[in-house]
Coordinates of C-alpha atoms in Angstrom, one line a residue:
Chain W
X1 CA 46.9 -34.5 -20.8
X2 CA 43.6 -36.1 -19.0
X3 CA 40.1 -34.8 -19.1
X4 CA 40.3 -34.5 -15.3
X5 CA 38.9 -31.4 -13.7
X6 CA 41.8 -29.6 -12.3
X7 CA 39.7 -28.6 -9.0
X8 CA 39.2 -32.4 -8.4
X9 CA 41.0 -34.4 -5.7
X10 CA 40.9 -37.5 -7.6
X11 CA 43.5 -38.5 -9.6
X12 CA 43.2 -38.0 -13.0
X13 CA 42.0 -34.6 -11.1
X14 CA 45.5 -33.9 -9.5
X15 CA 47.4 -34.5 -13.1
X16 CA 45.4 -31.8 -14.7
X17 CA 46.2 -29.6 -11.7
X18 CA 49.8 -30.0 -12.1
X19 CA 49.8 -29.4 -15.6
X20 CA 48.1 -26.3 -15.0
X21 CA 50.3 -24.5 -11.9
X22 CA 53.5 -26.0 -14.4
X23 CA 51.5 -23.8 -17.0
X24 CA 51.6 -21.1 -14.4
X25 CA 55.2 -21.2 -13.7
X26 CA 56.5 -21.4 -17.2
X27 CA 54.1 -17.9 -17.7
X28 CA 55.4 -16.0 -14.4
X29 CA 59.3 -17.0 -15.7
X30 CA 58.5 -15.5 -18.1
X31 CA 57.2 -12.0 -17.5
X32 CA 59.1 -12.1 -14.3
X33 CA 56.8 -12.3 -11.8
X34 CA 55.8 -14.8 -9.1
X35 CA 53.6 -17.8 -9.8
X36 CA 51.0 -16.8 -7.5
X37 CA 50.5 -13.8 -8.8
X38 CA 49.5 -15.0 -12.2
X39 CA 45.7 -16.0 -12.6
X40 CA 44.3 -17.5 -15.3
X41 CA 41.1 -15.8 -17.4
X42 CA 39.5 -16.2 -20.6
X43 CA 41.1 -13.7 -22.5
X44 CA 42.4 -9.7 -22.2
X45 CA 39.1 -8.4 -22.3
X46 CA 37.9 -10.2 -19.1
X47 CA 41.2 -9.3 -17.4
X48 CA 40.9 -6.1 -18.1
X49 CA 38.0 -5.7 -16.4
X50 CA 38.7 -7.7 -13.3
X51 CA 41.6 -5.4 -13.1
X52 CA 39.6 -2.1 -13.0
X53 CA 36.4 -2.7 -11.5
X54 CA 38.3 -5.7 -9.2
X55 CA 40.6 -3.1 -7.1
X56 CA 38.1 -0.3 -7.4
X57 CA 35.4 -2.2 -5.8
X58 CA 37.8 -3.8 -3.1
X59 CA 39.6 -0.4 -2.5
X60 CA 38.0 2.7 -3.8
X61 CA 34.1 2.2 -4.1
X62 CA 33.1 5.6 -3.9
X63 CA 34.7 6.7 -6.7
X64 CA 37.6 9.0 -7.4
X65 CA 39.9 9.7 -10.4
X66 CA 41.5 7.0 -12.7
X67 CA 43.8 8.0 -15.5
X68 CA 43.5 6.2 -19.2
X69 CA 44.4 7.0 -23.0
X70 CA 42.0 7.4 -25.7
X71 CA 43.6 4.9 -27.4
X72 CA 43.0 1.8 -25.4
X73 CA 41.2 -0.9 -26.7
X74 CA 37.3 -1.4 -25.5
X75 CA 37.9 -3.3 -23.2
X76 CA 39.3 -0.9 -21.3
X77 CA 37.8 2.3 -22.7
X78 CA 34.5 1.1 -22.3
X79 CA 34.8 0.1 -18.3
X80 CA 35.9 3.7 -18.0
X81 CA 32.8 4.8 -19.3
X82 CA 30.4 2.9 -17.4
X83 CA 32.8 4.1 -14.2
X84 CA 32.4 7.7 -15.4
X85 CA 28.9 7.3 -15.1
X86 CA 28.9 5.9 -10.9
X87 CA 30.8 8.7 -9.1
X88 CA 34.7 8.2 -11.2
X89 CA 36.1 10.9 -12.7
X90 CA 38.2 9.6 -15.8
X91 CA 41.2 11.3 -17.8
X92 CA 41.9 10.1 -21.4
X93 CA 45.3 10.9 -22.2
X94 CA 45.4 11.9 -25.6
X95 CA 48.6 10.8 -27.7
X96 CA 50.8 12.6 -30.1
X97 CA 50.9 12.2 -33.9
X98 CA 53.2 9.3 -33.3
X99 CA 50.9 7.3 -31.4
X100 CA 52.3 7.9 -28.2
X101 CA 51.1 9.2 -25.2
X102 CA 53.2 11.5 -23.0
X103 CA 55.0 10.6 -19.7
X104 CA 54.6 14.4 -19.2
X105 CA 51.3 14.7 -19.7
X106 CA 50.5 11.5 -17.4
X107 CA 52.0 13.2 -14.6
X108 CA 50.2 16.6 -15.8
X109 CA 47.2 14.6 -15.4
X110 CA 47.7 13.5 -11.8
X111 CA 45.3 15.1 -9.1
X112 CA 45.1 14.5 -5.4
X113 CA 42.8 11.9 -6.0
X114 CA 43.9 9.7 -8.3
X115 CA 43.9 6.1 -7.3
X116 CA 44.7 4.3 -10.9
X117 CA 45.9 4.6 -14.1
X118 CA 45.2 2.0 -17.3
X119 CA 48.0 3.1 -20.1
X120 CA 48.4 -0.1 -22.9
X121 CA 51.9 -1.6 -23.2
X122 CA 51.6 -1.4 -26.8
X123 CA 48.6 -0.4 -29.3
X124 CA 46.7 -2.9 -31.0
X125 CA 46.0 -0.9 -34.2
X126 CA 49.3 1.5 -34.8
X127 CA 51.4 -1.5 -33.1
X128 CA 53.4 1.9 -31.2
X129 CA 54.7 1.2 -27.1
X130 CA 53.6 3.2 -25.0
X131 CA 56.3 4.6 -22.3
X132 CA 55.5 2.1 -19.8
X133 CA 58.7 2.4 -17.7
X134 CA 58.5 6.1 -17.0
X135 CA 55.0 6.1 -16.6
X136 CA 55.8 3.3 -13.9
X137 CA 58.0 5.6 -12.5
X138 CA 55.9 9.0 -11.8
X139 CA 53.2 6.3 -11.1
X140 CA 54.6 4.5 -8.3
X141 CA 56.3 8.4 -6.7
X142 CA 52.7 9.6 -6.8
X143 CA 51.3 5.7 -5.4
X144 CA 49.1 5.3 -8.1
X145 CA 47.9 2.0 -9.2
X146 CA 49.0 1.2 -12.6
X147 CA 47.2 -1.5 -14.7
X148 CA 48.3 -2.3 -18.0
X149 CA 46.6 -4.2 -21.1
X150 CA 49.4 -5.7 -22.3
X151 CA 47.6 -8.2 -24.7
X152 CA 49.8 -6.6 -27.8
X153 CA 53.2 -6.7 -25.6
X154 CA 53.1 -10.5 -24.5
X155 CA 54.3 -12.6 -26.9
X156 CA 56.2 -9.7 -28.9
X157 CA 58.1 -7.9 -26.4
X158 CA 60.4 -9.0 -23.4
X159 CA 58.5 -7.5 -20.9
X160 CA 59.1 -6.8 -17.1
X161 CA 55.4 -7.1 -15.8
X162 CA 56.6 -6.1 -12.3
X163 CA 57.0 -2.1 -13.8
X164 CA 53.1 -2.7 -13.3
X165 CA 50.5 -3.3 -10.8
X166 CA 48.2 -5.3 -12.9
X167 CA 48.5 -6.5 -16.6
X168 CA 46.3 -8.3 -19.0
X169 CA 47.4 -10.6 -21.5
X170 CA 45.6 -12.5 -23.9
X171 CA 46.3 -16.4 -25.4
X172 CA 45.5 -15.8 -29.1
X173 CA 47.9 -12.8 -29.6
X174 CA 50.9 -15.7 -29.0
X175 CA 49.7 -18.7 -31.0
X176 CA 47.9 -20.5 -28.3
X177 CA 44.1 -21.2 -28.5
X178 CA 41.3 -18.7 -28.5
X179 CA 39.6 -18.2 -25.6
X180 CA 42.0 -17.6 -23.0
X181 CA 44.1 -15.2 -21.1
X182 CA 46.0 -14.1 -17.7
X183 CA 45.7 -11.2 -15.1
X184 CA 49.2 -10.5 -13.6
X185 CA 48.5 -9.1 -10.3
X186 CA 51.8 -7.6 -8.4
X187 CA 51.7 -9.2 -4.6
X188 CA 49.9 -6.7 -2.5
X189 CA 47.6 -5.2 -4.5
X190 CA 44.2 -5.7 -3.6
X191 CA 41.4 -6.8 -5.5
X192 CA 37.9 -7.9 -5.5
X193 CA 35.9 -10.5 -7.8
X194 CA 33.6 -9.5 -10.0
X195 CA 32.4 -12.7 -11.0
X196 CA 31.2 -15.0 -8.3
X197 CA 31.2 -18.8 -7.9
X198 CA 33.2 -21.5 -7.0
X199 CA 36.1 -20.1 -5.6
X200 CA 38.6 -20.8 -8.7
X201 CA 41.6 -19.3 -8.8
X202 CA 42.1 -18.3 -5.5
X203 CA 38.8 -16.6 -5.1
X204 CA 39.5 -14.2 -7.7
X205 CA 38.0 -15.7 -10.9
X206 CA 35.2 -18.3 -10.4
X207 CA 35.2 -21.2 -13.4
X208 CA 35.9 -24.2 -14.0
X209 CA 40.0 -23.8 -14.8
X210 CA 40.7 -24.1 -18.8
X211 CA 43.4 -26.3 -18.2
X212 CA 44.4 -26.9 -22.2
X213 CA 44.1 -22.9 -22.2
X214 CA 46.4 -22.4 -19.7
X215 CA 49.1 -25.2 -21.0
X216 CA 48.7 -23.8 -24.7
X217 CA 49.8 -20.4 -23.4
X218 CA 52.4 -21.8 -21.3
X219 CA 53.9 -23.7 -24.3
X220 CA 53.3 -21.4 -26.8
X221 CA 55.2 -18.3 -24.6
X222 CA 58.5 -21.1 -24.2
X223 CA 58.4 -21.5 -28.2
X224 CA 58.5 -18.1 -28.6
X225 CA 60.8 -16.8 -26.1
X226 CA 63.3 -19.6 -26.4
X227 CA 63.6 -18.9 -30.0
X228 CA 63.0 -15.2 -29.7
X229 CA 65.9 -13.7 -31.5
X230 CA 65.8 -15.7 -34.6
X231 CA 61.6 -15.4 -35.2
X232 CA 62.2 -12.1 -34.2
X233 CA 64.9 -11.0 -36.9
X234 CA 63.1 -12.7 -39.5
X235 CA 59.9 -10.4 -39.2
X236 CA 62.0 -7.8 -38.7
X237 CA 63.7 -8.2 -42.0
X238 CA 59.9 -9.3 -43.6
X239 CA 58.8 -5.6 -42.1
X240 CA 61.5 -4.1 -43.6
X241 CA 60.5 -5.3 -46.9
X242 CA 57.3 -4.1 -46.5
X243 CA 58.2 -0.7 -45.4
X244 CA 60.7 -0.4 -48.5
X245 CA 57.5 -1.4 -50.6
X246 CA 55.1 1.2 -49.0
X247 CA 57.2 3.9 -48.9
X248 CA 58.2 3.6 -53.0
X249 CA 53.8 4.2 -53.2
X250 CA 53.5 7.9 -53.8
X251 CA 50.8 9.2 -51.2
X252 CA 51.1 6.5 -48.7
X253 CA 51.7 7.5 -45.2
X254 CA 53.0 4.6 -42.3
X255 CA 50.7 5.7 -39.0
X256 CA 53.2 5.0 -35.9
X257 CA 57.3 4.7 -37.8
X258 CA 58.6 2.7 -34.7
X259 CA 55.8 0.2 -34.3
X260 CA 56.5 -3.0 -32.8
X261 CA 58.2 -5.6 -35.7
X262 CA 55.4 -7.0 -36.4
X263 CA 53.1 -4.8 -36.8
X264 CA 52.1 -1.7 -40.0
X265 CA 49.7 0.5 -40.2
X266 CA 49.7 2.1 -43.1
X267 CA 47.0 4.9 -45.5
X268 CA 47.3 5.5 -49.3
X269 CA 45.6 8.5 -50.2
X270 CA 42.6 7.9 -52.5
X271 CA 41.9 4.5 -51.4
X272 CA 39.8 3.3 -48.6
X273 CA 41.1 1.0 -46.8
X274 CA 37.6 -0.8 -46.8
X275 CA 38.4 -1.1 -50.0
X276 CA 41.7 -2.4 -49.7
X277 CA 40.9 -4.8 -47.5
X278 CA 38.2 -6.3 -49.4
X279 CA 40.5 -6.2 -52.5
X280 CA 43.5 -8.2 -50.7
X281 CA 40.9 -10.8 -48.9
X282 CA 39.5 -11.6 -52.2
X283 CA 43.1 -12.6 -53.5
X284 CA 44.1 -14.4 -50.5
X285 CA 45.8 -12.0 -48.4
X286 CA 44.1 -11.0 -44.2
X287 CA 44.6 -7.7 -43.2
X288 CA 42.5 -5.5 -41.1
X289 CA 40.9 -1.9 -41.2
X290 CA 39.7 -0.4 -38.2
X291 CA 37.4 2.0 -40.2
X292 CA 34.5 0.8 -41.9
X293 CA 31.2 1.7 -42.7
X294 CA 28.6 -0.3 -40.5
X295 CA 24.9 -1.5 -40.8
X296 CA 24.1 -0.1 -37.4
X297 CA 26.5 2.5 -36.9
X298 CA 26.9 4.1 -40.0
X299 CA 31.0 5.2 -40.3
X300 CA 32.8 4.1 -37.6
X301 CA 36.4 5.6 -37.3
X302 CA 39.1 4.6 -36.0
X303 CA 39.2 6.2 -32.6
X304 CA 42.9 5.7 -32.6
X305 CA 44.3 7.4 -35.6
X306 CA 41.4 9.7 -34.7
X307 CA 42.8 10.7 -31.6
X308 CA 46.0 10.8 -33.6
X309 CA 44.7 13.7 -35.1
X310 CA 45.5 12.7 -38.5
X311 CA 43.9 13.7 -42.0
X312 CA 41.0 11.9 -42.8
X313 CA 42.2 10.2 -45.9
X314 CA 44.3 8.8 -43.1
X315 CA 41.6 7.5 -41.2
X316 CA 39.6 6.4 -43.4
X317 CA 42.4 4.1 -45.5
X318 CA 44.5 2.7 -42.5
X319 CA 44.9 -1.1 -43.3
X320 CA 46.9 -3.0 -40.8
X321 CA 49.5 -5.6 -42.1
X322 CA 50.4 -7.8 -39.0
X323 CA 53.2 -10.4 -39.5
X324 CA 53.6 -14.1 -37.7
X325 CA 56.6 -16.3 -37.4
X326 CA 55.0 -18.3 -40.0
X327 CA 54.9 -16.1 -42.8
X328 CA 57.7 -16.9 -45.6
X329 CA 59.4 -14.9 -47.6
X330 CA 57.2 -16.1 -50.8
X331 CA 54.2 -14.9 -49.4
X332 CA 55.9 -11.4 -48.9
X333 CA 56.7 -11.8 -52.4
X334 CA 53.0 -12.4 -53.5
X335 CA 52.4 -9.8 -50.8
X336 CA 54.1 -6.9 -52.0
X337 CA 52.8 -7.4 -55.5
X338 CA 49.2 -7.7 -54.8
X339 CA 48.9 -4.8 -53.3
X340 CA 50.7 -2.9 -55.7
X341 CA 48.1 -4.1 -58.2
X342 CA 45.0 -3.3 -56.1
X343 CA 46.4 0.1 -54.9
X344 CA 47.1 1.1 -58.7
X345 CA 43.6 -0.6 -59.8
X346 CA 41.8 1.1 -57.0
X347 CA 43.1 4.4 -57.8
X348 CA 42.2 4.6 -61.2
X349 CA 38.5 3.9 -59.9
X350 CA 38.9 6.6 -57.9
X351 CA 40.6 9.3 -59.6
X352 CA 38.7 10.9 -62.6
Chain N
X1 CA 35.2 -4.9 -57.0
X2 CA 36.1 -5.1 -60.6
X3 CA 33.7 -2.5 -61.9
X4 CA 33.9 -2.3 -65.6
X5 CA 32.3 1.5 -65.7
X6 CA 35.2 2.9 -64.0
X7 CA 36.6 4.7 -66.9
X8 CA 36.8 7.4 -69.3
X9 CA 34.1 8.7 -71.7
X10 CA 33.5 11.3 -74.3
X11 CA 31.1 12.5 -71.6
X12 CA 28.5 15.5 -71.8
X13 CA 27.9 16.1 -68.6
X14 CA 29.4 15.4 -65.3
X15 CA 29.1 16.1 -61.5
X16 CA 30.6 15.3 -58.1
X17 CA 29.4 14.5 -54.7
X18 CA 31.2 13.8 -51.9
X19 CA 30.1 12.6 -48.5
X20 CA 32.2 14.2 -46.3
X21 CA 31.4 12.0 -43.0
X22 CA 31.9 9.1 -44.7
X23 CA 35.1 10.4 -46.9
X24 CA 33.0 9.1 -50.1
X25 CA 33.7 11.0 -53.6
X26 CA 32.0 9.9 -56.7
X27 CA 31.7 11.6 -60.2
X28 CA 29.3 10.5 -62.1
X29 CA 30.2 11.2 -66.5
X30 CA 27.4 10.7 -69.4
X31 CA 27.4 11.0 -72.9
X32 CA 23.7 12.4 -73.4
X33 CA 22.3 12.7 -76.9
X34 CA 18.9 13.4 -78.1
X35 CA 17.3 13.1 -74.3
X36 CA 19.3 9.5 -74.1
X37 CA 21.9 8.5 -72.3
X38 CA 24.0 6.5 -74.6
X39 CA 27.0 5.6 -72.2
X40 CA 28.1 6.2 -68.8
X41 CA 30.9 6.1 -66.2
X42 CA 32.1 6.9 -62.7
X43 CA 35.3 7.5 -60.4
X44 CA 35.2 6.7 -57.1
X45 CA 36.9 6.2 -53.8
X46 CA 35.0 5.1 -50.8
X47 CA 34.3 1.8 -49.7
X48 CA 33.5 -1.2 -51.4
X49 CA 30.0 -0.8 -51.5
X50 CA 30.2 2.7 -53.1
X51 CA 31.9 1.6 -56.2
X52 CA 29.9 -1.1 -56.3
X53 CA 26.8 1.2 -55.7
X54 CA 28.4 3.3 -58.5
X55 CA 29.1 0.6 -61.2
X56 CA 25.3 -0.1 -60.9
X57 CA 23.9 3.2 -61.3
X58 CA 25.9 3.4 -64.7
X59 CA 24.2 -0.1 -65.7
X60 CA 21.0 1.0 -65.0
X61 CA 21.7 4.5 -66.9
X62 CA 22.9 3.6 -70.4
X63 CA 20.3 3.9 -73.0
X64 CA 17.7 5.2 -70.9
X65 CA 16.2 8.4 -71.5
X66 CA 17.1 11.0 -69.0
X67 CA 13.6 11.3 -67.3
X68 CA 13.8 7.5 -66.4
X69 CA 17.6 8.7 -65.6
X70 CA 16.2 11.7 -63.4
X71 CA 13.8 9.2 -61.8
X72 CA 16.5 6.6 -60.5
X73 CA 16.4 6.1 -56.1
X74 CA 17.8 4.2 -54.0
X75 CA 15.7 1.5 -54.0
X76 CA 16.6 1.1 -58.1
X77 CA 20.7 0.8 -56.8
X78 CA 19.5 -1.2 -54.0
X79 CA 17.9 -3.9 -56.4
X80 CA 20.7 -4.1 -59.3
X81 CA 23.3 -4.3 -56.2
X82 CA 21.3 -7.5 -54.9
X83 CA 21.8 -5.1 -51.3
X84 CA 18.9 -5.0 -49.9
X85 CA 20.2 -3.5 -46.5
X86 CA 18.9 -0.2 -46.1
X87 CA 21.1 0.9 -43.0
X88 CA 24.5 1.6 -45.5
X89 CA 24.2 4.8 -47.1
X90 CA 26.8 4.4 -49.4
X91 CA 24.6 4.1 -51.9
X92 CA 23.4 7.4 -51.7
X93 CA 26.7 9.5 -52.8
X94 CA 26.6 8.3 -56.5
X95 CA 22.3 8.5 -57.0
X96 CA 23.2 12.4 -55.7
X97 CA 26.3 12.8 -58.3
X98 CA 23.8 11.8 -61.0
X99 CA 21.3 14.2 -60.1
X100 CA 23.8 16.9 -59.9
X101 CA 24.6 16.2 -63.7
X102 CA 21.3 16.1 -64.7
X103 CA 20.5 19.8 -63.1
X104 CA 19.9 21.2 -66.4
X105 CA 16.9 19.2 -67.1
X106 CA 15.1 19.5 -64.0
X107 CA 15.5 23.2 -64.2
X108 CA 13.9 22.5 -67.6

């Protein structure tokens, strides 16, 4: 690739630009969608909020009601709230014990003036789907809009992105570089900027195009989709391992059974997993907590596995263990027998 | 995260705190003899920094008499921790464990 800028008409220009609508193409094979209704973005927190605020200002600016879960991530939950507080009224589906939020309840939820609905494809902390297909369904018999922050389904799932109006993906959940992302928008649907500038992307997102972005998504999507079975078996049968590990612990409890493969999230009672987490990063071994105490804001608790309603021991020692293609059956190895080690040591700290 | 004062004692006295926002528990044991606390210990779950928090309070507690003992804050944790930031209050759940087990000799 060039250095060309891709909105150039030189030449050097024009080859970046061709790289870049290939990039396009390989992504919209992929999800199953249209070229030109993929646009590039920095990432799935920035689509996200082109898709809200973008079709609420171009269509409903006055406000109305908009349907979510309280178990979307930030980027999503925290658009709400700013909406909530200029004229939008705003629904947060809560989800079972399983992590999953109720097609019932979605169209329980529906009112005469709803005009959109955000529901994640999957869950970035339990790693559970959410029933996109029939939530597609009462969606589009009551014309709703239905956005979707898929950044935890691309990359892991075979997705149909049609079943939505709008879906975010971001580049650094599938192996391609930080920093970059995509907003599928479903011909038709109307949206708004809400960034101005230059005109990029067909008006909708102003900025220079991040052309080795857009190719590292493109080519990281075709490696894993064109080898998708085999990568997808092997951290299957990695997660399976796991599982068999966790659930010979006493006291441990898996949060979300039928997560996608590669995730676990997983609490052992008497042991924070602050604690955990620390213990495993010191030996070698990433995984993350979404509770953790905070200089600014004292505990802060998982608002997931809170609105789980599960114990608080639960809460409060949820680890996630999320598995790549890279990972080797060695490491699972060291792995499984670290953690035994930490969970025993930690527990005899804690239990007098 | 290797706290060597996580264990048992011939202890005297003993108490438990618990912050229940935080889901902290620490119980704090000593061995006090002749207004001296000759040995120490704790168990703890909670977060890194309240076992760590807890493994200092024992250091500073052995062989101290138990006014110094009684006389221990924060700031005492803070300092043998090398954590100066005073926006965690994990500290706190231990320091109140302690002061718990030393009841009788306020009341004194």
């Amino acid at each position: 690739m060039n250095y060309g800028n891709a909105s150039s008409l030189h030449s050097f220009g024009q080859i970046a630009r061709n790289a870049y609508e290939s990039a396009r193409g390989v992504i919209a094979k992929i999800i199953a969608v249209s070229p030109q209704e993929i646009f590039f973005t920095s990432g799935g927190t920035e689509s996200d909020n082109i898709a809200i605020l973008g079709f609420l200002k171009k269509n409903f600016p006055d406000g109305g009601h908009l349907i979510t879960t309280q178990i979307e991530h930030p980027a999503v939950l925290e658009v709400m709230k700013e909406l909530e507080k200029h004229g939008y009224d705003v629904t947060y589906l809560a989800p079972g014990s399983d992590g999953r939020v109720s097609p019932k309840d979605f169209k329980k939820a529906i009112r005469k003036d709803t005009i959109l609905a955000s529901i994640m494809w999957v869950n970035n902390e339990t790693g559970m789907e959410q029933p996109i297909e029939e939530i597609s369904k009462i969606a589009k018999e009551n014309r709703i809009t239905l956005h979707s922050d898929a950044v935890q389904a691309v990359g892991k799932l075979k997705i149909n992105a049609s079943l939505v109006d709008m879906l975010s993906a971001s580049g650094h959940k599938f192996y391609a570089p930080k920093g970059c992302g995509f907003l599928y928008v479903k011909s038709g649907v109307q949206i708004s900027p809400v960034m101005l500038g230059g005109g990029h992307e067909r008006g909708l997102r102003s900025g220079t195009e991040n052309v080795p972005g857009a190719v590292g998504m493109a080519t990281a999507l075709k490696l894993i989709y064109d080898n998708y079975s085999d990568w997808r078996n092997k951290i299957e049968s990695l997660k399976e391992r796991i599982l068999d590990k966790i659930y010979s612990i006493p006291n441990s409890h898996v949060n979300g059974r039928d997560a996608v493969f590669s995730h676990i999230n997983v609490s052992f009672r008497d042991v924070s997993g602050e604690a955990l987490a620390t213990a495993l990063d010191l030996r070698g071994i990433a995984v993350s907590t979404a509770s953790a105490c905070s200089s600014h804001h004292g505990s802060v608790k998982s608002h997931v596995l809170q609105a789980m309603r599960l114990d608080d021991w639960i809460v409060n020692g949820a680890i996630r263990i999320s598995l790549g293609y890279d990972n080797t059956e060695n490491e699972i190895d060291y792995f499984l027998k670290v953690l035994d080690e930490e969970i025993h040591r930690l527990r005899n700290i804690s239990q007098g | 995260m290797h706290p060597k004062h996580a264990v048992e004692i011939d202890y005297t006295h003993t108490a438990e705190a618990v912050h229940k926002e935080h889901d902290d528990r620490v119980r704090i044991f000593l061995k006090i003899s002749d207004y001296i606390v000759k040995d120490a210990s704790f168990k703890a779950s909670g977060c890194p920094r309240v076992i760590a928090a807890s493994e200092a309070l024992c250091r500073l507690l052995i062989n101290v008499d138990v006014e110094t003992a009684m006389n221990l804050n924060e700031e005492h944790i803070r300092e043998e921790m090398d954590f100066h930031d005073k926006n965690f209050e994990c500290v706190r759940t231990p320091l109140i464990a302690l002061k718990k087990a030393l009841s009788e000799f306020a009341e004194r």
